Each structure stands twice: as structure tokens, then as C-alpha cells.
mmCIF file of N, CA and C in Angstrom:
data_model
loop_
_atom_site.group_PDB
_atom_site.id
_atom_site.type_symbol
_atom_site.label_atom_id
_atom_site.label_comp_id
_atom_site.label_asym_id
_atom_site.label_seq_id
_atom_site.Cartn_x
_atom_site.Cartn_y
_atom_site.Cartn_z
ATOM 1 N N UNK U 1 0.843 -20.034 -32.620
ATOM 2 C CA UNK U 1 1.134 -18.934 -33.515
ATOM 3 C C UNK U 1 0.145 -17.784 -33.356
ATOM 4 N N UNK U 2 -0.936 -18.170 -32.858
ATOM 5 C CA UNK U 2 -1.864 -16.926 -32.450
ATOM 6 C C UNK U 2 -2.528 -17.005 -31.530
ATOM 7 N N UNK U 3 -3.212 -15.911 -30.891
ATOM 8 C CA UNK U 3 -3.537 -15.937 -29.855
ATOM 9 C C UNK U 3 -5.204 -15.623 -29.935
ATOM 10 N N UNK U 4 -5.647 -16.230 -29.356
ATOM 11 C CA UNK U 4 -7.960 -16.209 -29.180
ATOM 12 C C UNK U 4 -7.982 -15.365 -28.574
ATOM 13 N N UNK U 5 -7.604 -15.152 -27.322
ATOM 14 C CA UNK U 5 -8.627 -14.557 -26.377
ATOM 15 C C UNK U 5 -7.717 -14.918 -25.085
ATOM 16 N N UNK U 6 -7.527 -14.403 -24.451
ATOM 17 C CA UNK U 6 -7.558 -14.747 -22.807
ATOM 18 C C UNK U 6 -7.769 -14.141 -21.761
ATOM 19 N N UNK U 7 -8.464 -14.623 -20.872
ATOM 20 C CA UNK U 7 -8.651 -13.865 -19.335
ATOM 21 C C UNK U 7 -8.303 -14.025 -18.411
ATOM 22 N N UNK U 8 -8.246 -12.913 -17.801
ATOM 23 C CA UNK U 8 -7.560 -12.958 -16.657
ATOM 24 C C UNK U 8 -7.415 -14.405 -15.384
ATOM 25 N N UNK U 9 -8.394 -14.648 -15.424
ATOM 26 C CA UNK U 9 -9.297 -16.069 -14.538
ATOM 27 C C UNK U 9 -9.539 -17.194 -15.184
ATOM 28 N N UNK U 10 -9.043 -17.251 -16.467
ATOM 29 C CA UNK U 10 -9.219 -18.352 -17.477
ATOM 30 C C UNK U 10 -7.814 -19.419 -17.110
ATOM 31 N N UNK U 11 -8.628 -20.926 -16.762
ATOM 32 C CA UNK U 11 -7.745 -21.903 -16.378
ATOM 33 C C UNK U 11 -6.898 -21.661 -15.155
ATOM 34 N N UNK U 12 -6.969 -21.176 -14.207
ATOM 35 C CA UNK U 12 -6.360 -20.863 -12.889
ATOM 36 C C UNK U 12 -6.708 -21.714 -11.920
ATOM 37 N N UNK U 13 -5.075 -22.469 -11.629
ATOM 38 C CA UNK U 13 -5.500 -23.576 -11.351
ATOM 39 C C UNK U 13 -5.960 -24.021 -9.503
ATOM 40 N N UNK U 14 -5.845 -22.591 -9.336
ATOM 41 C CA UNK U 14 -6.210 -22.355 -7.589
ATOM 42 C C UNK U 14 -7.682 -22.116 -7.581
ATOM 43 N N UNK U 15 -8.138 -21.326 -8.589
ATOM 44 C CA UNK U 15 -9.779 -21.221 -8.703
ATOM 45 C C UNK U 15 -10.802 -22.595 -8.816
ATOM 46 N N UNK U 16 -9.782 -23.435 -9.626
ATOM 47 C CA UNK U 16 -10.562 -24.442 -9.990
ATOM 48 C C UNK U 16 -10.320 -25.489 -8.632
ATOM 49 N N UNK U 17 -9.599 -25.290 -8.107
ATOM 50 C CA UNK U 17 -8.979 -26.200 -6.594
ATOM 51 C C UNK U 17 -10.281 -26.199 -5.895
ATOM 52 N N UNK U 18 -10.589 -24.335 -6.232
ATOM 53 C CA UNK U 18 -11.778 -24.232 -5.246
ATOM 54 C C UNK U 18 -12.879 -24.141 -5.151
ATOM 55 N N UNK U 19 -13.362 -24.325 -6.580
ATOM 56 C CA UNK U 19 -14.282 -25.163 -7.284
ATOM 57 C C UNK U 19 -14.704 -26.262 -6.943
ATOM 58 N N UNK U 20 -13.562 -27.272 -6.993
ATOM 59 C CA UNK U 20 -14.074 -28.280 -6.989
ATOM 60 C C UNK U 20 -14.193 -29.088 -5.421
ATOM 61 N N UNK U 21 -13.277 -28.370 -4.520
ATOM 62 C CA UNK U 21 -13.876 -28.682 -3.151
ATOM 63 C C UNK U 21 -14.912 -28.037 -2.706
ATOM 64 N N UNK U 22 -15.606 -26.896 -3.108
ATOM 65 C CA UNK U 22 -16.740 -26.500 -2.888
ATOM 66 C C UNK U 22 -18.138 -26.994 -3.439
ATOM 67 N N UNK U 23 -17.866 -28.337 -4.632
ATOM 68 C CA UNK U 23 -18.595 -29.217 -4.927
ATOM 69 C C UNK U 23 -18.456 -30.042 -4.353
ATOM 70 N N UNK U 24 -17.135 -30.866 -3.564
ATOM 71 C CA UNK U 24 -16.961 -31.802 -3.153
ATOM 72 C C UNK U 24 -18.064 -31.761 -1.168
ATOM 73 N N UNK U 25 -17.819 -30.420 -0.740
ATOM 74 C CA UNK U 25 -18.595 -30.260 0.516
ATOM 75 C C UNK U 25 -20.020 -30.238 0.062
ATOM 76 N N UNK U 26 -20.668 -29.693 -1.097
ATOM 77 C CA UNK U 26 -22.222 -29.609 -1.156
ATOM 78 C C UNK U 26 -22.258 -30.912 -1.024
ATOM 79 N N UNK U 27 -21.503 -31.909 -1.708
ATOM 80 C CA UNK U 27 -21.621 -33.250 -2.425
ATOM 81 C C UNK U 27 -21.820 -34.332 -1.063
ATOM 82 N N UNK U 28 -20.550 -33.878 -0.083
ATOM 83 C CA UNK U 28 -20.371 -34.774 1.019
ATOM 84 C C UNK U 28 -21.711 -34.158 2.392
ATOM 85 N N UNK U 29 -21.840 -33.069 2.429
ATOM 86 C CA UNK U 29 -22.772 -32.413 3.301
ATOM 87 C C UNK U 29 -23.994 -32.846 3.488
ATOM 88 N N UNK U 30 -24.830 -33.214 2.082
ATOM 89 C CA UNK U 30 -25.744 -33.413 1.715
ATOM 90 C C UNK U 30 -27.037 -31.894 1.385
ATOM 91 N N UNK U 31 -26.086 -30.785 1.004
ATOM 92 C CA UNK U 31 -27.104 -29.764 0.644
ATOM 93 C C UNK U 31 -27.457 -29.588 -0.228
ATOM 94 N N UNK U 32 -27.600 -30.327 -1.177
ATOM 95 C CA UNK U 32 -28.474 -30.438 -1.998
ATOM 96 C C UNK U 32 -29.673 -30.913 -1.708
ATOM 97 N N UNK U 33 -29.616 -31.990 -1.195
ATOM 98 C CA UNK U 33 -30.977 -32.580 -0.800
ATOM 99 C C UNK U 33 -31.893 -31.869 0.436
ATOM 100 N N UNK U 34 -30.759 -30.886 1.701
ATOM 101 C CA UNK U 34 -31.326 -30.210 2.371
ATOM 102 C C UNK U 34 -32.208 -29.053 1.987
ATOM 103 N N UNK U 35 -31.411 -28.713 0.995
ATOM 104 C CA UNK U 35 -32.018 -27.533 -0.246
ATOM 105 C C UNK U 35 -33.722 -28.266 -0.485
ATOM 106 N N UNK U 36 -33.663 -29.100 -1.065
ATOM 107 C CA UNK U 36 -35.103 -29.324 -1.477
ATOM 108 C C UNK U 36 -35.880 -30.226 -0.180
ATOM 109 N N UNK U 37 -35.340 -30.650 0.562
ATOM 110 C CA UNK U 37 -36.265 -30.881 2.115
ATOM 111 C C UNK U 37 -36.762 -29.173 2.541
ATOM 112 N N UNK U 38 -35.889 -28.947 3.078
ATOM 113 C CA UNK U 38 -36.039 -27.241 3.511
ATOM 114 C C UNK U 38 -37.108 -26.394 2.769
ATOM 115 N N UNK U 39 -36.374 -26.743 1.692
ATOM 116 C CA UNK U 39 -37.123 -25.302 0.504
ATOM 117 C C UNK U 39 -39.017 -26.286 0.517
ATOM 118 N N UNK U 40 -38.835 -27.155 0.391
ATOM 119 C CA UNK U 40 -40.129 -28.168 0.205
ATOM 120 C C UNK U 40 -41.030 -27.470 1.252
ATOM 121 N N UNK U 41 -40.833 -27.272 2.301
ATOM 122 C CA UNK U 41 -40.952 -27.069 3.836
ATOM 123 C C UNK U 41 -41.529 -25.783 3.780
ATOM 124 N N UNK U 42 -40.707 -24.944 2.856
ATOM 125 C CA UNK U 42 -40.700 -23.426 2.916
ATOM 126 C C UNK U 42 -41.883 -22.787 2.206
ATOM 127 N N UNK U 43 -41.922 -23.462 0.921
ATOM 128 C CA UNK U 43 -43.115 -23.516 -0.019
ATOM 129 C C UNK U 43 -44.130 -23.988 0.317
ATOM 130 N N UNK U 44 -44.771 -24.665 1.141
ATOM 131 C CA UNK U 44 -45.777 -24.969 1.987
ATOM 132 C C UNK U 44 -46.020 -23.953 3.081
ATOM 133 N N UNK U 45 -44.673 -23.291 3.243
ATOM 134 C CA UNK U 45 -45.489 -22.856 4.609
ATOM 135 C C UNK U 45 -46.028 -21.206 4.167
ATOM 136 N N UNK U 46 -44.628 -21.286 3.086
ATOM 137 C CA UNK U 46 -45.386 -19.528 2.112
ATOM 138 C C UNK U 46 -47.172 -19.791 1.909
ATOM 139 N N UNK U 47 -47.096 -20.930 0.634
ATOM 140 C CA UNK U 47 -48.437 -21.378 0.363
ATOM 141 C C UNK U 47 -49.765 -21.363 1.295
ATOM 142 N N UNK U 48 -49.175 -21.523 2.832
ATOM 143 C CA UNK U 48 -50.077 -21.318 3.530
ATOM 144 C C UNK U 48 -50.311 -19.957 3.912
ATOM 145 N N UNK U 49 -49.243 -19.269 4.149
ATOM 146 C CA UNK U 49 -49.509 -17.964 4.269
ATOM 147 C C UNK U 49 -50.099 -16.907 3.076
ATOM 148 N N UNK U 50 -50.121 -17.714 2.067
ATOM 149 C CA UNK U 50 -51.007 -16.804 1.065
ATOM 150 C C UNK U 50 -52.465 -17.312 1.139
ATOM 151 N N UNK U 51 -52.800 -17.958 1.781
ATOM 152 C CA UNK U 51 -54.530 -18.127 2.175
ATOM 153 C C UNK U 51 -54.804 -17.486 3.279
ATOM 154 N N UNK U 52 -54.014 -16.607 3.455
ATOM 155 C CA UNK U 52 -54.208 -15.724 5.349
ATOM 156 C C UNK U 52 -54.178 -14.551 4.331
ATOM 157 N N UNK U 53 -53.216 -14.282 3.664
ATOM 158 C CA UNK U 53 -52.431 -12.681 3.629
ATOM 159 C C UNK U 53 -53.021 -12.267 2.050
ATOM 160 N N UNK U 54 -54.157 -11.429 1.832
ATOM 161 C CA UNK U 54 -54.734 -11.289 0.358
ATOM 162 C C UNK U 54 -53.548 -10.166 -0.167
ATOM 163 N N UNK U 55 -52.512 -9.766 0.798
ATOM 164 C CA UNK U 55 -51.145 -9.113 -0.250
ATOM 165 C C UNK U 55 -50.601 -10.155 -1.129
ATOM 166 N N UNK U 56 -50.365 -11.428 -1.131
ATOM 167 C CA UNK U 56 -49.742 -12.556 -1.426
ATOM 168 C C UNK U 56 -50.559 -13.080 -2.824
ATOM 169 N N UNK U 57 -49.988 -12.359 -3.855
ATOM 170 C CA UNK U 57 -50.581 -12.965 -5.021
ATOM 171 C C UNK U 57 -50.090 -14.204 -5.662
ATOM 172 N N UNK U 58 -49.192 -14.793 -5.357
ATOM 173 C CA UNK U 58 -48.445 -15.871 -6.046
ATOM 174 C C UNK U 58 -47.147 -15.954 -5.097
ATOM 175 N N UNK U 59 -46.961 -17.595 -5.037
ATOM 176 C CA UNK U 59 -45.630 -17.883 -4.201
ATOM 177 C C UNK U 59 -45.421 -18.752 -5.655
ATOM 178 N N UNK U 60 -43.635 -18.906 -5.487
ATOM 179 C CA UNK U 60 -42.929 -20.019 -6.369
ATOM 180 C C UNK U 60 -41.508 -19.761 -5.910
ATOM 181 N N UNK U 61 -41.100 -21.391 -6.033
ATOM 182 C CA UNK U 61 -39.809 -21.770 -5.887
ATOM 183 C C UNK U 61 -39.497 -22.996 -6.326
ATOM 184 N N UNK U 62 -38.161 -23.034 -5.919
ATOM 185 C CA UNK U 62 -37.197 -24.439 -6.198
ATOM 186 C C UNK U 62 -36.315 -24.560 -5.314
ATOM 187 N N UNK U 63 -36.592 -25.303 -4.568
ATOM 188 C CA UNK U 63 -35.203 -25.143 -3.716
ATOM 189 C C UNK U 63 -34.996 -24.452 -2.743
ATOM 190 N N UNK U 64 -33.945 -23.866 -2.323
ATOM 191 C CA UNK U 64 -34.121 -22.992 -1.900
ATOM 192 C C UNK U 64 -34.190 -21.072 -2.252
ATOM 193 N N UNK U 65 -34.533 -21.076 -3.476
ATOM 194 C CA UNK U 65 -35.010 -20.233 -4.361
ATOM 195 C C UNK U 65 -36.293 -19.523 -4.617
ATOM 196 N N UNK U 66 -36.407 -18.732 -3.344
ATOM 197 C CA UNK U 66 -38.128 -18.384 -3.650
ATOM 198 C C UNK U 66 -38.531 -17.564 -3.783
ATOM 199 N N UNK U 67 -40.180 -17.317 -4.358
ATOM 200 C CA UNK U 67 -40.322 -15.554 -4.529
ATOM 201 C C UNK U 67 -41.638 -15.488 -3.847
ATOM 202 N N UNK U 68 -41.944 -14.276 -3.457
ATOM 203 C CA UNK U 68 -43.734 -13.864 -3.243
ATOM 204 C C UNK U 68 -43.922 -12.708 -3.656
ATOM 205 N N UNK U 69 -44.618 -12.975 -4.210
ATOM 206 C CA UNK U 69 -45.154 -11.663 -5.219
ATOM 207 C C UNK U 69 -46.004 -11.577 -4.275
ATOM 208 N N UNK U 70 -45.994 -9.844 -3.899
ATOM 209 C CA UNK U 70 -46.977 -9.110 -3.081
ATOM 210 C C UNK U 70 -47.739 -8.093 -4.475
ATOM 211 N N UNK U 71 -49.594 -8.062 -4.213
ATOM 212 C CA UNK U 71 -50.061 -7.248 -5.238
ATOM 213 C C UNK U 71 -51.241 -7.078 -4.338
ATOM 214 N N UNK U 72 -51.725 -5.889 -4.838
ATOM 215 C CA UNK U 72 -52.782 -5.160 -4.102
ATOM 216 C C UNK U 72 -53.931 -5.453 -4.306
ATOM 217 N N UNK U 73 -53.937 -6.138 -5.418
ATOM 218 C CA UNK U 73 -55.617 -6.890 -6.093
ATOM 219 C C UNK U 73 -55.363 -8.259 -6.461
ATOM 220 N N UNK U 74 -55.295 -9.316 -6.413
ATOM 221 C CA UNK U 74 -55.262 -10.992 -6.706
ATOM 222 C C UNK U 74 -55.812 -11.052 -8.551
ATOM 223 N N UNK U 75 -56.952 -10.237 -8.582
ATOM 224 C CA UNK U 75 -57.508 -10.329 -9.996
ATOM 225 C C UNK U 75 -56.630 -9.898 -11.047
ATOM 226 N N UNK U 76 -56.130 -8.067 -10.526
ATOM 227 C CA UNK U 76 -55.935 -7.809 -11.598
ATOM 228 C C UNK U 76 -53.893 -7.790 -11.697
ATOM 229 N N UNK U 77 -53.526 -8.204 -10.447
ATOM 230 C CA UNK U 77 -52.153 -8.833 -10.338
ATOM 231 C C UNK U 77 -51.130 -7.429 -10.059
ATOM 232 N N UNK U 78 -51.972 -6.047 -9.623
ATOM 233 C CA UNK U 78 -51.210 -5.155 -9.573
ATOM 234 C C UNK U 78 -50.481 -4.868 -8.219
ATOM 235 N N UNK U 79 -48.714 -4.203 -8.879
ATOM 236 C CA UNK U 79 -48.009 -4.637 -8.093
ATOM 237 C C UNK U 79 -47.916 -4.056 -6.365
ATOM 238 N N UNK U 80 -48.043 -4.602 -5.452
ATOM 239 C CA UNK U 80 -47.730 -3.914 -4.278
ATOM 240 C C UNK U 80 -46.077 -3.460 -3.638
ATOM 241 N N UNK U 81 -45.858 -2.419 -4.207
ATOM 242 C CA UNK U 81 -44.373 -1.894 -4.372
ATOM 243 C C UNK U 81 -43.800 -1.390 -3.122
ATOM 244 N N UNK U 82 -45.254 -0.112 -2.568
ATOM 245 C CA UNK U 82 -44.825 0.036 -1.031
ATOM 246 C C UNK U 82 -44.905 -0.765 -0.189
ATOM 247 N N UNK U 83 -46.037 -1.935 -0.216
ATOM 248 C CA UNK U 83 -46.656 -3.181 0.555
ATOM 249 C C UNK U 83 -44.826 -3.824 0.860
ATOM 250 N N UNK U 84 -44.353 -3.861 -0.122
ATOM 251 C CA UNK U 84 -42.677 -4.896 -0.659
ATOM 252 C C UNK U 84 -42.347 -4.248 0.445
ATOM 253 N N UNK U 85 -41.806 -2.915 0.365
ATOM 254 C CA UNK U 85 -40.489 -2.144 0.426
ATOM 255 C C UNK U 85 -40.901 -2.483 2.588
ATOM 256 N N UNK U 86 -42.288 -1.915 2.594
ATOM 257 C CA UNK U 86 -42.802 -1.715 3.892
ATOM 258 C C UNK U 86 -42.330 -3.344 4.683
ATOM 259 N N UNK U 87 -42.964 -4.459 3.927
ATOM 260 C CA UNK U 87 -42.405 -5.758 5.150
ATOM 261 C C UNK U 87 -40.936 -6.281 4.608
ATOM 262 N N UNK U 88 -40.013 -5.633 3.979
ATOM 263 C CA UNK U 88 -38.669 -5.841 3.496
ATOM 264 C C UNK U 88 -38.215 -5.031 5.101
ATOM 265 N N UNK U 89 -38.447 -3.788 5.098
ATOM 266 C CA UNK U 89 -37.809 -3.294 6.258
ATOM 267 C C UNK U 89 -38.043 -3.006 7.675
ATOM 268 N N UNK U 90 -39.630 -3.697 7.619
ATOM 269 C CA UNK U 90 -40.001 -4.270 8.841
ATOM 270 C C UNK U 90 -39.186 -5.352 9.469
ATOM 271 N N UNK U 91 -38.792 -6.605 8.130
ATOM 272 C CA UNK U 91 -38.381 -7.720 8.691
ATOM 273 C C UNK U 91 -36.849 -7.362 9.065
ATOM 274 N N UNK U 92 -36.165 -6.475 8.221
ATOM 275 C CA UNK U 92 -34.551 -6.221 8.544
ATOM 276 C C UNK U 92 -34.802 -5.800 10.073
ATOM 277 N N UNK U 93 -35.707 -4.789 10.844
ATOM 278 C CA UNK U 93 -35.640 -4.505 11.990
ATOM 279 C C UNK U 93 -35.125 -6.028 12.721
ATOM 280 N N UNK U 94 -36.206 -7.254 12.458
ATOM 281 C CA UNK U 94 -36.622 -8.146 12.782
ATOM 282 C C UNK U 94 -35.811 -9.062 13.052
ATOM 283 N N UNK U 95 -34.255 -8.876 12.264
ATOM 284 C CA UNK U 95 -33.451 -9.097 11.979
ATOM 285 C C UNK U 95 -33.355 -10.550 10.683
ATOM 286 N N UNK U 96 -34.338 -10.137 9.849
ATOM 287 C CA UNK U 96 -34.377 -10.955 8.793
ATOM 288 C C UNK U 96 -34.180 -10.278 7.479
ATOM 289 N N UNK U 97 -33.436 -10.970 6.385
ATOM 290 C CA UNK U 97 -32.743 -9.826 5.603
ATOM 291 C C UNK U 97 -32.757 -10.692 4.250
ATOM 292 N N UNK U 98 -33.375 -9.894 3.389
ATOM 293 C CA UNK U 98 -33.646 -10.475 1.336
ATOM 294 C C UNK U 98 -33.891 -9.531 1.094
ATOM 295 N N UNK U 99 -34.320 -9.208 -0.225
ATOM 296 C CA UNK U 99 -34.196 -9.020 -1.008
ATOM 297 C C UNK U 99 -35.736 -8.625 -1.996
ATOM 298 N N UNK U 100 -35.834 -7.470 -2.553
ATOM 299 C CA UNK U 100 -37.431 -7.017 -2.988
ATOM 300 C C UNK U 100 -36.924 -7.239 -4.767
ATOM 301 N N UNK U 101 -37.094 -8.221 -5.521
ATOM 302 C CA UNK U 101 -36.622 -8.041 -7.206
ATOM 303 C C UNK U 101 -37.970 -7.286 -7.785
ATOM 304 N N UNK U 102 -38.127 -6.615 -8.803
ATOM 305 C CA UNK U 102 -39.191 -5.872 -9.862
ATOM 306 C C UNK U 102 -39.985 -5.706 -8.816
ATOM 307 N N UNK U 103 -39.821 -4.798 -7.345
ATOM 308 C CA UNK U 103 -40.378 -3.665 -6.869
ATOM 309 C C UNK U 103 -41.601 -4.292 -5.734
ATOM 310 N N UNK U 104 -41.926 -5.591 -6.454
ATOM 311 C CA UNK U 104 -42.753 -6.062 -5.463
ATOM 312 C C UNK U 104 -42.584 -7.524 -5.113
ATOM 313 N N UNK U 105 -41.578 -8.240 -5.341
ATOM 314 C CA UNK U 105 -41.708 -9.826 -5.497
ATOM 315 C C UNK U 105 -40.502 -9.882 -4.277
ATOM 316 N N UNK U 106 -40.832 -10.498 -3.055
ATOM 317 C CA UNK U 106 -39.656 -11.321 -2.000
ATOM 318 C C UNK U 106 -39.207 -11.771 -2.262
ATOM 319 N N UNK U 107 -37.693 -11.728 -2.381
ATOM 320 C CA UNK U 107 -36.779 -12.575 -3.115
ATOM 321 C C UNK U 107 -36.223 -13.264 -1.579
ATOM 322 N N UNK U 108 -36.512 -15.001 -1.497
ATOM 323 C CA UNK U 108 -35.943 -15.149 -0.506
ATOM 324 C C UNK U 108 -34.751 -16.464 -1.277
ATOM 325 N N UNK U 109 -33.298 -16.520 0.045
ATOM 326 C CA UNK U 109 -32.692 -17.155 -0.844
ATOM 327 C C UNK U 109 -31.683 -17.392 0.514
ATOM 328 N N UNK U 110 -31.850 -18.148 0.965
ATOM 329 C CA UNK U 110 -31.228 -18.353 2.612
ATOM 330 C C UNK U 110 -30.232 -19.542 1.984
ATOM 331 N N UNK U 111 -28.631 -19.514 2.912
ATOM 332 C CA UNK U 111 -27.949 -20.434 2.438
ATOM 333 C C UNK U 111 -28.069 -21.843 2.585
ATOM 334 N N UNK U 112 -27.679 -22.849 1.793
ATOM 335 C CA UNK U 112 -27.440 -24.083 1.687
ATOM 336 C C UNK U 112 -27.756 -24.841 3.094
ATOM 337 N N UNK U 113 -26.867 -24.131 3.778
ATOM 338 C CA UNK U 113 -26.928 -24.617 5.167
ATOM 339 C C UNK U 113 -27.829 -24.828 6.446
ATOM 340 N N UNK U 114 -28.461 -24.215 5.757
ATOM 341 C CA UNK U 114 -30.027 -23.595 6.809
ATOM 342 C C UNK U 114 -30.774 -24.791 7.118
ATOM 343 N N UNK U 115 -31.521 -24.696 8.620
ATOM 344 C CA UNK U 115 -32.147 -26.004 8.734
ATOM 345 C C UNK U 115 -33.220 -25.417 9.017
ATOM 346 N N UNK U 116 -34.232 -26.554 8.961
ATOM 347 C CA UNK U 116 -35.938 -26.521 8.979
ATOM 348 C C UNK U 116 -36.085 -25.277 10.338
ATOM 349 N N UNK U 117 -35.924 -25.463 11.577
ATOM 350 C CA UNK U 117 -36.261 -24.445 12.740
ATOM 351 C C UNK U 117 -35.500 -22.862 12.229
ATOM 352 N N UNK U 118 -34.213 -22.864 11.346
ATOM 353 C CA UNK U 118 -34.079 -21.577 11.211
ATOM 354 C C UNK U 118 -34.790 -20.996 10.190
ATOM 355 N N UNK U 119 -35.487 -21.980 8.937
ATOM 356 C CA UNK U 119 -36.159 -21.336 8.295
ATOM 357 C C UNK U 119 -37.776 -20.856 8.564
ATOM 358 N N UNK U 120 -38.201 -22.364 9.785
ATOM 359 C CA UNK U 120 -39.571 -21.958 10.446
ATOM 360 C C UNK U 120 -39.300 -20.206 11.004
ATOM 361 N N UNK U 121 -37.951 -19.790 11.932
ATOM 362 C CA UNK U 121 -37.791 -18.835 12.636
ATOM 363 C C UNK U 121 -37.811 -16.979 11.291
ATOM 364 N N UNK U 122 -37.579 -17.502 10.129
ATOM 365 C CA UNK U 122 -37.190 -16.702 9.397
ATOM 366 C C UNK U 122 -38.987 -16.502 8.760
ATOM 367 N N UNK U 123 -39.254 -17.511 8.341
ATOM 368 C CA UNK U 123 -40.705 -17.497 8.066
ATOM 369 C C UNK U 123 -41.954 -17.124 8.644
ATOM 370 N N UNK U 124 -41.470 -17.313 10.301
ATOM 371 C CA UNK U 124 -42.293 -16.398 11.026
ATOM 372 C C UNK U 124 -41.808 -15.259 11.285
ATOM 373 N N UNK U 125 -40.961 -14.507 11.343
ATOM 374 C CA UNK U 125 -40.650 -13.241 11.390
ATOM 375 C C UNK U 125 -41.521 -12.484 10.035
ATOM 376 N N UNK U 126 -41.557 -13.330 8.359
ATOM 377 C CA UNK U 126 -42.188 -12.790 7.433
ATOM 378 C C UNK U 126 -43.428 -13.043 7.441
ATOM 379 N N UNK U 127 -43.882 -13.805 8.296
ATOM 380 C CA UNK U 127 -45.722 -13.730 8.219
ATOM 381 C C UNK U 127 -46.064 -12.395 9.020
ATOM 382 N N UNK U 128 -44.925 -12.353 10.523
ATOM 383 C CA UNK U 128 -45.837 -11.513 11.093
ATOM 384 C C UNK U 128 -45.811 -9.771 10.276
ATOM 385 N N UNK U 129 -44.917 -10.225 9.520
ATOM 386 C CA UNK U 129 -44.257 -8.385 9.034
ATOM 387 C C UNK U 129 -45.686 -8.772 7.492
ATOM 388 N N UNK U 130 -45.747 -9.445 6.559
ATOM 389 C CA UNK U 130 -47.374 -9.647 6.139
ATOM 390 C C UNK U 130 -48.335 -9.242 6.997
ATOM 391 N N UNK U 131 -48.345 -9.723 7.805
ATOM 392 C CA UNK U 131 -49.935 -8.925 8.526
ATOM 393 C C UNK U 131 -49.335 -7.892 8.871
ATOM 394 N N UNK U 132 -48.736 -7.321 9.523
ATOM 395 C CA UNK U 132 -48.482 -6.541 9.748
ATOM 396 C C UNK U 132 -48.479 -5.185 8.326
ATOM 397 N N UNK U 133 -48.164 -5.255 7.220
ATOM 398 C CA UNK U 133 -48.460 -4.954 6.385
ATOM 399 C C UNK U 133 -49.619 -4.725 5.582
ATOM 400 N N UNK U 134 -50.393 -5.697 5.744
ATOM 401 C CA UNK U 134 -51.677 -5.843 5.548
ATOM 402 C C UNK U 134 -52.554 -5.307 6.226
ATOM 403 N N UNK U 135 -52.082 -4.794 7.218
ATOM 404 C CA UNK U 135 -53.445 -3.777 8.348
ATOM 405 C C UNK U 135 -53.012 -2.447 7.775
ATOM 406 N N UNK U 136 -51.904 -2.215 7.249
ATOM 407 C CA UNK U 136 -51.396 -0.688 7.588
ATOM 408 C C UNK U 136 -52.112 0.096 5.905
ATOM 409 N N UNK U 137 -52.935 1.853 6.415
ATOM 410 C CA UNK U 137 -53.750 2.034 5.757
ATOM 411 C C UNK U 137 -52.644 2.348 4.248
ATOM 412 N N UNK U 138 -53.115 2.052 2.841
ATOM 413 C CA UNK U 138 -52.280 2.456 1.526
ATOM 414 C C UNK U 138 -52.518 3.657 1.458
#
């Protein structure tokens, strides 16, 4: 007798088809667990590169979900915005491609699928564009 609400995409039963085989491949693939082997992998190797690179004020992730906050001072946590923008489009030359969130933080976020040598290959493309950053005068 009356009507709530409805949307356009609400209960569609082709969306949800594809839903749920797109859980069913993470599920059968095993990327979930590659997600946190990988990302495990990744966060260590950031972590190491912030004892080289004093742009690197803080790494964090989950998964394959990660950030590096680039800042110009470690103490006082201020942000390195051109430092960002400068090894963001060093690395696109490089042909490596993310993402800068609140002006200075690497947003990295590589798909599901990714294995340990393509993320070693992606990770060294962003150390060398860090130093590389890190020499160049502010």
C-alpha cells in the first residue's frame, strides 16, 4: 500500500550475480591472503626505506592499503606537499602510477592480483624517485 524508497540499483538481480562471483574468485584465487603476504612484504620494505629517506615521516598499512607520509621535518611532522607532488610524477614518468591523498601522504593501492616481484619492481621505482627527491634543492 505504500511505497519507502527505491533505487535505481536496489535488489538487481544481475548486480548481485556479480557480486557474488567476484567474491567467489577473491575466495577461490586466494587474494586475500596474497593481499596480506604482499602488502606484509610491502610494509617492510617502505619501513626500510624510511631509515634511508628523512622525507619519510611515517609509513602505515593493511594489506594492500598503504600510505607514506612525506614531511620536511620528522619532529615537527610538517607536510612535504611539493616533495609528494615531485616523486608522484617522477614515478608516473617511471611508469608507476598512485595517488598523493591530503597533499603529502602516497597513497599506494596496487590490485589484488599483484605478486611479490611486481611489487619489489613498483617499490623500487618509489625508492629511487625518494632519493631522488630528497637531493633536489626546496
Amino acid at each position: 500500500e505504500r511505497a519507502l524508497g527505491h533505487y535505481t540499483h536496489e535488489k538487481n538481480p544481475v548486480t548481485c550475480q556479480a557480486a557474488l562471483t567476484t567474491i567467489e574468485i577473491i575466495e577461490d584465487e586466494g587474494l586475500v591472503e596474497n593481499a596480506r603476504v604482499v602488502g606484509a612484504h610491502a610494509l617492510d620494505r617502505l619501513n626500510e626505506m624510511a631509515a634511508r629517506h628523512p622525507l619519510i615521516g611515517d609509513v602505515r598499512g593493511l594489506g594492500l592499503l598503504m600510505g607514506v607520509e612525506l614531511v620536511l621535518d620528522r619532529e615537527t611532522k610538517t607536510p612535504a606537499t611539493d616533495s609528494a607532488e615531485a616523486v608522484m610524477y617522477a614515478a608516473l614518468e617511471k611508469g608507476l602510477n598512485f595517488k598523493v591523498t591530503m597533499g603529502n601522504i602516497l597513497t599506494l593501492t596496487p590490485p589484488l592480483i599483484i605478486n611479490r616481484d611486481e611489487m619489489d619492481c613498483a617499490l623500487d621505482i618509489l625508492d629511487e624517485c625518494l632519493g631522488e627527491a630528497g637531493r633536489a634543492p626546496l
